[in-house]
Coordinates of C-alpha atoms and ligand atoms in Angstrom, one line a residue:
X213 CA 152.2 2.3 34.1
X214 CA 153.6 0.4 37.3
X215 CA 152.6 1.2 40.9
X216 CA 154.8 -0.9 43.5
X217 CA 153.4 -0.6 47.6
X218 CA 155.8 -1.4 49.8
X219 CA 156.1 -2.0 53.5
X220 CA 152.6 -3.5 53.5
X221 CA 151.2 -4.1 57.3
X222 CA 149.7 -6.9 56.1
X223 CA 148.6 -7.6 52.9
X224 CA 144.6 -9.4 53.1
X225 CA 143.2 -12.3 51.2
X226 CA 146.2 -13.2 48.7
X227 CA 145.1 -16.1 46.9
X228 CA 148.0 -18.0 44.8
X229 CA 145.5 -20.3 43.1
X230 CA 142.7 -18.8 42.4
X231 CA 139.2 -20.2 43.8
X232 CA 135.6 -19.3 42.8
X233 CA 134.2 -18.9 46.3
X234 CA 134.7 -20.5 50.0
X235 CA 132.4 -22.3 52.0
X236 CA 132.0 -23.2 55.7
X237 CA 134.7 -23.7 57.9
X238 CA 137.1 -22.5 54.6
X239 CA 135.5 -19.2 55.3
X240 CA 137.2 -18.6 58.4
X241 CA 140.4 -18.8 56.6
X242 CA 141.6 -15.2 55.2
X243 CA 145.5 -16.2 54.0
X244 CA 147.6 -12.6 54.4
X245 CA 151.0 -11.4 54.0
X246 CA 152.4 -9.4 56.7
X247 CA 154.8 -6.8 55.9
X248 CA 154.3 -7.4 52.0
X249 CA 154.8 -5.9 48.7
X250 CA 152.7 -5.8 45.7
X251 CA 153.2 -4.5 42.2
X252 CA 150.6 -3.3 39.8
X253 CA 151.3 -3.1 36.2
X254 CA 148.3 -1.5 34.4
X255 CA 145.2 -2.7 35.2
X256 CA 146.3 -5.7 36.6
X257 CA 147.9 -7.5 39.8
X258 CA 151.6 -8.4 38.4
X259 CA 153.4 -9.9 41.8
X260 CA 153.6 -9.6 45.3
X261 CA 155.5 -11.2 48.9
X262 CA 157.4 -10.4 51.6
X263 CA 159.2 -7.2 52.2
X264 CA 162.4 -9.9 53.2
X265 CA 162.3 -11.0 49.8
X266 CA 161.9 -8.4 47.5
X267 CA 163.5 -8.1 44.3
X268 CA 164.4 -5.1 42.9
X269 CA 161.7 -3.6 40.7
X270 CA 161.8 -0.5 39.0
X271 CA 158.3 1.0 39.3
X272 CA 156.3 4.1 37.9
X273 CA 155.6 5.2 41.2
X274 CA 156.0 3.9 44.5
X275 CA 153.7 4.2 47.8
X276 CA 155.4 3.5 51.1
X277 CA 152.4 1.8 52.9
X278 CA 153.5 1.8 56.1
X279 CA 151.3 0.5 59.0
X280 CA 148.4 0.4 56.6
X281 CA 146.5 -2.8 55.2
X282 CA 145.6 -3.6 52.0
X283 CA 143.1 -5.6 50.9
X284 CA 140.8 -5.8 47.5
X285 CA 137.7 -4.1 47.1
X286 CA 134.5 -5.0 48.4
X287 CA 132.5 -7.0 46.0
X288 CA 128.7 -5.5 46.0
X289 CA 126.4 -8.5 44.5
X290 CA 122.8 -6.7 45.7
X291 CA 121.8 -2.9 44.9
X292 CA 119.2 -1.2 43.6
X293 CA 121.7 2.3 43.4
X294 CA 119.6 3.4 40.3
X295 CA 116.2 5.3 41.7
X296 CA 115.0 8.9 41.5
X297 CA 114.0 11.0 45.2
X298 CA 114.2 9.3 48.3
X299 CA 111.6 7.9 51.5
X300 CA 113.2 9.8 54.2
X301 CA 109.4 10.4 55.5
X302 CA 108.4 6.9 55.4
X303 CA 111.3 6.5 57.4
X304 CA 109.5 9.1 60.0
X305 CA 106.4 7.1 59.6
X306 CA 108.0 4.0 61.1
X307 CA 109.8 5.8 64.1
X308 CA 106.0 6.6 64.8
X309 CA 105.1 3.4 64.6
X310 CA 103.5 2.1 60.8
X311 CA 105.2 -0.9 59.9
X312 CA 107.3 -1.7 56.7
X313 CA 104.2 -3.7 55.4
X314 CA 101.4 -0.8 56.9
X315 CA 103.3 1.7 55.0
X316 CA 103.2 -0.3 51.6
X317 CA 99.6 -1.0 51.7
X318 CA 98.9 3.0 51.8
X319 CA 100.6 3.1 48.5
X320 CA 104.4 3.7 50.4
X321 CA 106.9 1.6 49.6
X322 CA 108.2 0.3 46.3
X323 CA 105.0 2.4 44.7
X324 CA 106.0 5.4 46.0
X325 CA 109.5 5.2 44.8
X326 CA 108.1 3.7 41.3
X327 CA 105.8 7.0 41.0
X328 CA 108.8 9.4 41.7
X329 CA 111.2 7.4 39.2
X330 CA 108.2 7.0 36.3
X331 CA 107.7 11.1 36.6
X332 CA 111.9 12.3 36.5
X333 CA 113.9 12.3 33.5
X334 CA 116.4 10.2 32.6
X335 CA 119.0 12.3 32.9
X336 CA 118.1 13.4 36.3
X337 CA 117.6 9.4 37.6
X338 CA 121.2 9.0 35.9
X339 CA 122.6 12.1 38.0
X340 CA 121.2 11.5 41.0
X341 CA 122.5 7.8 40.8
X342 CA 126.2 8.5 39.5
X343 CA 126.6 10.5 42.2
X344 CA 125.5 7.5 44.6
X345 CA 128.1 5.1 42.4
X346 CA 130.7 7.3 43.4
X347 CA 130.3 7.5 46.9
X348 CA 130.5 3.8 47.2
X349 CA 133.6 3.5 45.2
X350 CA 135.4 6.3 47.4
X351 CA 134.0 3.7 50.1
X352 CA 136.2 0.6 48.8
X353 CA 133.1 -0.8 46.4
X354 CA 135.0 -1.9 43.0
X355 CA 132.5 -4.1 41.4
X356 CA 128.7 -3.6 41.9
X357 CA 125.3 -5.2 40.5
X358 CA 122.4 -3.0 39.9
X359 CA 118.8 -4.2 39.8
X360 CA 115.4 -2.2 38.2
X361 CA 112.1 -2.7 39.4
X362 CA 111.3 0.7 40.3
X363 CA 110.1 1.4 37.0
X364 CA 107.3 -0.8 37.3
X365 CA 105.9 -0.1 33.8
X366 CA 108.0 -0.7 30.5
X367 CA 109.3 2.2 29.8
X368 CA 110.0 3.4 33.1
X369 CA 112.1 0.0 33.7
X370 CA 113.7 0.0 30.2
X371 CA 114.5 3.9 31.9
X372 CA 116.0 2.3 34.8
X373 CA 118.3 -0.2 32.9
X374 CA 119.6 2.3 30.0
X375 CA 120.7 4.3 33.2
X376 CA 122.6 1.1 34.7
X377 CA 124.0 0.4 31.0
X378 CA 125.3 4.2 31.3
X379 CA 126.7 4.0 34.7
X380 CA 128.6 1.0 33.1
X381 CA 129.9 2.5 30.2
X382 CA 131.3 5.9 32.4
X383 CA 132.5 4.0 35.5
X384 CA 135.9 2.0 35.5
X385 CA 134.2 -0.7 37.7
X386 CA 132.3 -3.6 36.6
X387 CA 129.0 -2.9 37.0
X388 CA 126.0 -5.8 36.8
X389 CA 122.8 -5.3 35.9
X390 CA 119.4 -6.9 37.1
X391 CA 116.1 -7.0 35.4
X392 CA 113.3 -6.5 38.5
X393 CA 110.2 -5.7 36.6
X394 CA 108.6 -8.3 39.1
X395 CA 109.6 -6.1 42.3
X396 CA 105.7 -5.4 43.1
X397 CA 102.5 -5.3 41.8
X398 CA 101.9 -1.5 40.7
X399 CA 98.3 -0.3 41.8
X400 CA 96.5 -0.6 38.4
X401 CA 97.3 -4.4 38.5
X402 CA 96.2 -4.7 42.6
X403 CA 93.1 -7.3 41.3
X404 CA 94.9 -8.8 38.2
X405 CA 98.3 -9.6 39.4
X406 CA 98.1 -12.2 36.7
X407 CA 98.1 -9.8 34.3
X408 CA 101.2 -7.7 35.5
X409 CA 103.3 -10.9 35.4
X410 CA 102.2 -11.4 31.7
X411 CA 103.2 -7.5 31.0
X412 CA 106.8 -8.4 32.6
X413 CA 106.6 -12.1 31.0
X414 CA 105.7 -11.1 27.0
X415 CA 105.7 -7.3 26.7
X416 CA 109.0 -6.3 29.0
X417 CA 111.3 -9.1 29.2
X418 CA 111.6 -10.1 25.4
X419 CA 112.7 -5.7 25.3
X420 CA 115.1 -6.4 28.0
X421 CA 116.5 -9.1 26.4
X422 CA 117.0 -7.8 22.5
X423 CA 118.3 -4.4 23.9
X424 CA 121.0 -7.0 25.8
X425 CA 120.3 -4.2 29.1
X426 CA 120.2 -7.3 31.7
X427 CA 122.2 -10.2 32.5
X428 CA 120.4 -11.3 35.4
X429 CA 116.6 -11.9 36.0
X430 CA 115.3 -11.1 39.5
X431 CA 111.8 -11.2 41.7
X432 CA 110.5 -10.7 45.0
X433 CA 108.8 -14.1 45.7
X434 CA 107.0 -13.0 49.4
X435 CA 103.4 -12.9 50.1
X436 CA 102.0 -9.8 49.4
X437 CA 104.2 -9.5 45.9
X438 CA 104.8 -12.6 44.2
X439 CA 104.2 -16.5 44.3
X440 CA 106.0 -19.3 44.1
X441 CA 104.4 -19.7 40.6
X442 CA 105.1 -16.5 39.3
X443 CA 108.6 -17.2 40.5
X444 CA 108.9 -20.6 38.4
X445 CA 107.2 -18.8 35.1
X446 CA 109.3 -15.9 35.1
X447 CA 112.7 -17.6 35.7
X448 CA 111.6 -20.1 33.1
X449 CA 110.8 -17.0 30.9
X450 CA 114.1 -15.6 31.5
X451 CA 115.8 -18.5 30.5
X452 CA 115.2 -18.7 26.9
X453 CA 116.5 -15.9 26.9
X454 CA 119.7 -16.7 28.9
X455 CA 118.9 -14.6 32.2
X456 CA 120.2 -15.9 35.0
X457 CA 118.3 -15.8 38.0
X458 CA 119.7 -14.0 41.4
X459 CA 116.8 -13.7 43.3
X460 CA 114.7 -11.6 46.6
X461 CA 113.6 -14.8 49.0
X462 CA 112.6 -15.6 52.4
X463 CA 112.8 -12.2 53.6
X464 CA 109.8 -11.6 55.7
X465 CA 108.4 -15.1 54.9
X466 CA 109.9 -18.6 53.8
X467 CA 107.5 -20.0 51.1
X468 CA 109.9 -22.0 49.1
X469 CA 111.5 -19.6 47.1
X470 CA 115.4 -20.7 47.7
X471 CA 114.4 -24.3 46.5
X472 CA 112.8 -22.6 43.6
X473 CA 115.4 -20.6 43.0
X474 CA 117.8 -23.6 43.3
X475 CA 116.1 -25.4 40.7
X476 CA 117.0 -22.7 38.3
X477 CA 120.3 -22.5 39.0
X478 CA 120.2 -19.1 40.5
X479 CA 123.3 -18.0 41.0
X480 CA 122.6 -16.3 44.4
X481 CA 119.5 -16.4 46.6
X482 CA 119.2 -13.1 48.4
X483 CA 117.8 -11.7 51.8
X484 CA 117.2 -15.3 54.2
X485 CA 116.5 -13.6 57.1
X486 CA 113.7 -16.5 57.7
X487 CA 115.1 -19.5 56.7
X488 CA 113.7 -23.0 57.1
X489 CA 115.7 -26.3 57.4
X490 CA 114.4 -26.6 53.8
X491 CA 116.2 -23.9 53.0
X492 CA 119.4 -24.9 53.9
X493 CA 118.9 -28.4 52.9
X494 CA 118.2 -27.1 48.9
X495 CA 121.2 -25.2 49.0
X496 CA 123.2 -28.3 50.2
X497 CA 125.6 -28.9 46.8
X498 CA 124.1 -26.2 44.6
X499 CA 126.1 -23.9 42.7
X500 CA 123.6 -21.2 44.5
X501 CA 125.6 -18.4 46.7
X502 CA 123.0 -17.3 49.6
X503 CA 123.4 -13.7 49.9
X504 CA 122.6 -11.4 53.4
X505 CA 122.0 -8.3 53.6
X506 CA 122.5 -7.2 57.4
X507 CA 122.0 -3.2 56.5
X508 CA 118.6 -3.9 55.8
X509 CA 118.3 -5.9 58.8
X510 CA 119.2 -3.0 60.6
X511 CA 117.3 -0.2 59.4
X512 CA 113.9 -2.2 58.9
X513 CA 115.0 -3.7 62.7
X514 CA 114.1 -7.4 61.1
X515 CA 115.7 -10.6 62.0
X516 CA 119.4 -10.6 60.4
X517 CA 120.2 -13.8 58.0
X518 CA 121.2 -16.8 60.7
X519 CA 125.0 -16.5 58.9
X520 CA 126.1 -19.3 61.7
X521 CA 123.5 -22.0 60.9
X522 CA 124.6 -21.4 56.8
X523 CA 128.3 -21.8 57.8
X524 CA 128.1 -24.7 59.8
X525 CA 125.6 -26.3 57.1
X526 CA 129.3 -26.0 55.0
X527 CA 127.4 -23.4 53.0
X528 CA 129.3 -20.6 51.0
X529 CA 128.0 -16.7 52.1
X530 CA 128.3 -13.7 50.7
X531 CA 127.5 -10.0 51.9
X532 CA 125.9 -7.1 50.1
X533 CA 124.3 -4.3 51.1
X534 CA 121.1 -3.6 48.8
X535 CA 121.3 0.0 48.6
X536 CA 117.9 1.6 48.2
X537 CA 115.8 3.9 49.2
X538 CA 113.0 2.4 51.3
X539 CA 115.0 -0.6 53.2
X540 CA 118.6 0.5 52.9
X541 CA 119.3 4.0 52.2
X542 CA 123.3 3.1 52.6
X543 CA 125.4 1.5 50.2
X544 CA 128.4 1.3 53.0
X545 CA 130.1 -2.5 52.9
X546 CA 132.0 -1.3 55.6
X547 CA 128.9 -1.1 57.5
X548 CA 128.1 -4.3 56.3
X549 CA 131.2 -6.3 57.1
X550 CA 131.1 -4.9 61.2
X551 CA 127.2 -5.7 61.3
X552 CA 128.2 -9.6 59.9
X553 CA 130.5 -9.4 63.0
X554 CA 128.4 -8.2 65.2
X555 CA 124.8 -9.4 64.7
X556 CA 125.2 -11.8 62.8
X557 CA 128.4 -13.1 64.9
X558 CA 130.5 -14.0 61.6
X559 CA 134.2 -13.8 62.4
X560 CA 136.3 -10.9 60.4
X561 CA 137.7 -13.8 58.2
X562 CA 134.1 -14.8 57.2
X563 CA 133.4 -11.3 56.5
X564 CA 135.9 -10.0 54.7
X565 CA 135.5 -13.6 52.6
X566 CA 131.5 -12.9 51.8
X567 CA 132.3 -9.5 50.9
X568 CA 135.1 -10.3 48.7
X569 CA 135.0 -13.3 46.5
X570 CA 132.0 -14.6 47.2
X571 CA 130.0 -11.2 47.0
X572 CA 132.2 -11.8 43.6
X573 CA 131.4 -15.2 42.8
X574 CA 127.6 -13.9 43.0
X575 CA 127.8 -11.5 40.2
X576 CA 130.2 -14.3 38.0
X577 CA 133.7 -12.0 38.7
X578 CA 135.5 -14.2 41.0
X579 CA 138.2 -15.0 38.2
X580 CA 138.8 -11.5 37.6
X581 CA 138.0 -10.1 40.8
X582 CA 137.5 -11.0 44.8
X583 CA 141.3 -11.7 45.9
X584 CA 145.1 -10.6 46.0
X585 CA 146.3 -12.9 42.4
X586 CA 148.4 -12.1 39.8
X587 CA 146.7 -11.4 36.3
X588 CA 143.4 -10.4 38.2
X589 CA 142.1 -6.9 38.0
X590 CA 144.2 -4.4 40.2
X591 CA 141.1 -3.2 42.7
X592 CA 142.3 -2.7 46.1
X593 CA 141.8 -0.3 49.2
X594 CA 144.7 1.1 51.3
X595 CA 143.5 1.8 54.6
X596 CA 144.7 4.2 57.6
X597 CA 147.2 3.6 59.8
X598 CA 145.6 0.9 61.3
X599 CA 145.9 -1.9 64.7
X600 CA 144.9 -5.1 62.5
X601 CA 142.5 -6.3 60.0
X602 CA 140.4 -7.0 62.7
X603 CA 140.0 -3.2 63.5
X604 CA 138.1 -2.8 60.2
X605 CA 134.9 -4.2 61.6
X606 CA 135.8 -3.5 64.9
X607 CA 135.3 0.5 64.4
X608 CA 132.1 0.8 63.2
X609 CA 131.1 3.6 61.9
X610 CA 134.9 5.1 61.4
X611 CA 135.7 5.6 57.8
X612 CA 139.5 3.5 58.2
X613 CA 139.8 3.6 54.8
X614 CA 142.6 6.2 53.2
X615 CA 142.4 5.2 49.3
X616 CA 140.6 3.0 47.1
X617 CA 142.1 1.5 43.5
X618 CA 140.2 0.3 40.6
X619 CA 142.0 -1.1 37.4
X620 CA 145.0 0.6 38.6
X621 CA 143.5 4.1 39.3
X622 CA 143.0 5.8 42.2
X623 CA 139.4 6.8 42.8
Ligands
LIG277 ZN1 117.0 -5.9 47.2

């Protein structure tokens, strides 16, 4: 099968060598074809260039794209998609004034949602989270990671995984998946923490592992959850076992969890809505992508991650949008990419680079996915009839997108 689009407005982030990620000032550099071409052939990106120069190509099919953009799919490095009922009356609560934290410590929060996940089926978490998976991807998402932790005990966590290993296995889209057993302490554990970390450590990890249902190893290392030292034991844990860590820091408090997670390599540090010169000093030459999440910024009305101070540090970014149901009940990276813009005052370029390859590079897909290159995976989104890129972000809260490919399909 062969798909040629022709008459391309402009074609977004075409990248004739490939790269892993961009950092700093690169970021502000989004190279585009206008009035381009670009052939698919399978599952794959065969060729593309100017309209002036096209050869003559005899394709399966043929979409005249006309005043529309086209651009790849957004990369989604940070969800937790998989989780059973939702907090729409916490959500209430705040409005009338408990905080995030108050609302936690009456047994709200990550509990609540823990309690409703341990007591539904598995077939009923896996419907009620397909269904989520596919309104993302009709929203230009093509590759997604997928975190536990609101299972909380081991078999409601080894619940939450098999569910992600299923939503990989019926979805065309690569889908990542997260071990967060250490998300919170559950109530039984409130005056042993110690001995919830061991549970995750010896009992639940070692499962994880030999069932092959994570690649990743995450935890929430803020006071009030986890500490610095749980941090270092689990992610040492997790490595003989070869789980890499992307990990939950510095969002309400920075207590040295980006340096920690530095020194195991993480492959992204998410949240950094408090960061510390520190923090940006350990990330300095790491391999470590920092990862925002604006969306939650917005709907928990906390400080959004200081994007500029990152950038100009000649740090990499990437965006994500951490669907779930306490913090972020949106899994929108449309959203995400005008909030970068606008609270976080990231350029369109930047954005549309964080939420491409580098939301790529943070879940290992940027050679396969992230950019307009030949051989790589054939996941793009056509928009409307649109002004400019530029508009994307601009209209927030319009849906400018018209269709969305993934290996080649429309979605
Ligand atoms: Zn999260």
């Amino acid at each position: 099968m062969s798909l040629l689009l022709t008459n391309i407005k402009e074609l977004l982030q075409v990248r004739e060598q490939n790269i892993l990620k961009v950092s700093g000032s690169e970021m502000k550099e989004l190279p585009t074809i206008k009035n381009a071409w670009l052939l698919i052939e399978n599952d794959e990106i065969a060729d593309y260039g100017s309209m002036e120069n096209i050869p003559e190509i005899n394709a399966d099919e043929t979409i005249d794209t006309s005043g529309k953009i086209v651009l790849p799919t957004w990369c989604d490095s940070h969800t937790h998609i998989v989780y059973a009922g939702n907090r729409e009356q916490e959500f209430a609560d705040r409005i009338n004034g408990l905080s995030y934290e108050e609302i936690a410590n009456r047994g709200g929060g990550i509990l609540n949602s823990a309690k409703t996940l341990q007591e539904t089926p598995e077939d009923e978490v896996y419907k009620q989270s397909a269904k989520r998976l596919e309104e993302v991807m009709k929203l230009g998402t093509g590759a997604v990671e997928i975190k536990s932790g609101y299972g909380l005990t081991e078999e409601a966590e080894l619940k939450m995984l098999r569910v992600i290993k299923k939503l990989r296995e019926n979805y065309n889209l690569p889908v990542k998946s997260t071990f967060l057993g250490a998300h919170a302490i559950p109530k039984e554990y409130k005056n042993d923490p110690d001995a919830y970390m061991d549970l995750v450590i010896n009992e639940i990890l070692p499962k994880v592992a030999d069932q092959k249902l994570a690649e990743y190893i995450d935890i929430f290392c803020e006071k009030g959850y986890f500490s610095l030292e749980d941090t270092h034991r689990l992610l040492d844990a997790a490595k003989k076992f070869g789980l890499k860590p992307k990990i939950h820091v510095n969002q309400f408090n920075a207590i040295g969890g980006v340096k920690a997670g530095v020194e195991h390599k993480a492959l992204s540090v998410d949240h950094l809505e408090v960061m510390n010169d520190e923090d940006i000093e350990a990330l300095k030459g790491s391999n470590t992508m920092p990862v925002a999440l604006p969306s939650c910024s917005l709907f928990l009305s906390i400080p959004y991650t200081p994007a500029r101070r990152i950038l100009d540090a000649d740090l990499p970014l990437a965006l994500a949008t951490d669907f779930n149901p306490g913090s972020t009940p949106s899994g929108n990276m449309n959203l995400v990419v005008s909030l970068a813009c606008i609270k976080m005052k990231m350029t369109p370029e930047e954005a549309i680079n964080a939420a491409t390859i580098n939301g790529a590079y943070a879940m290992e897909l940027s050679k396969t996915h992230g950019s307009i290159t030949k051989g790589k995976k054939a996941n793009f989104i056509i928009t409307k009839e649109i002004p400019s890129y530029t508009y994307l972000p601009y209209a927030f809260g319009s849906n400018s997108i018209e269709s969305v490919y993934i290996n080649g399909k429309m979605i």
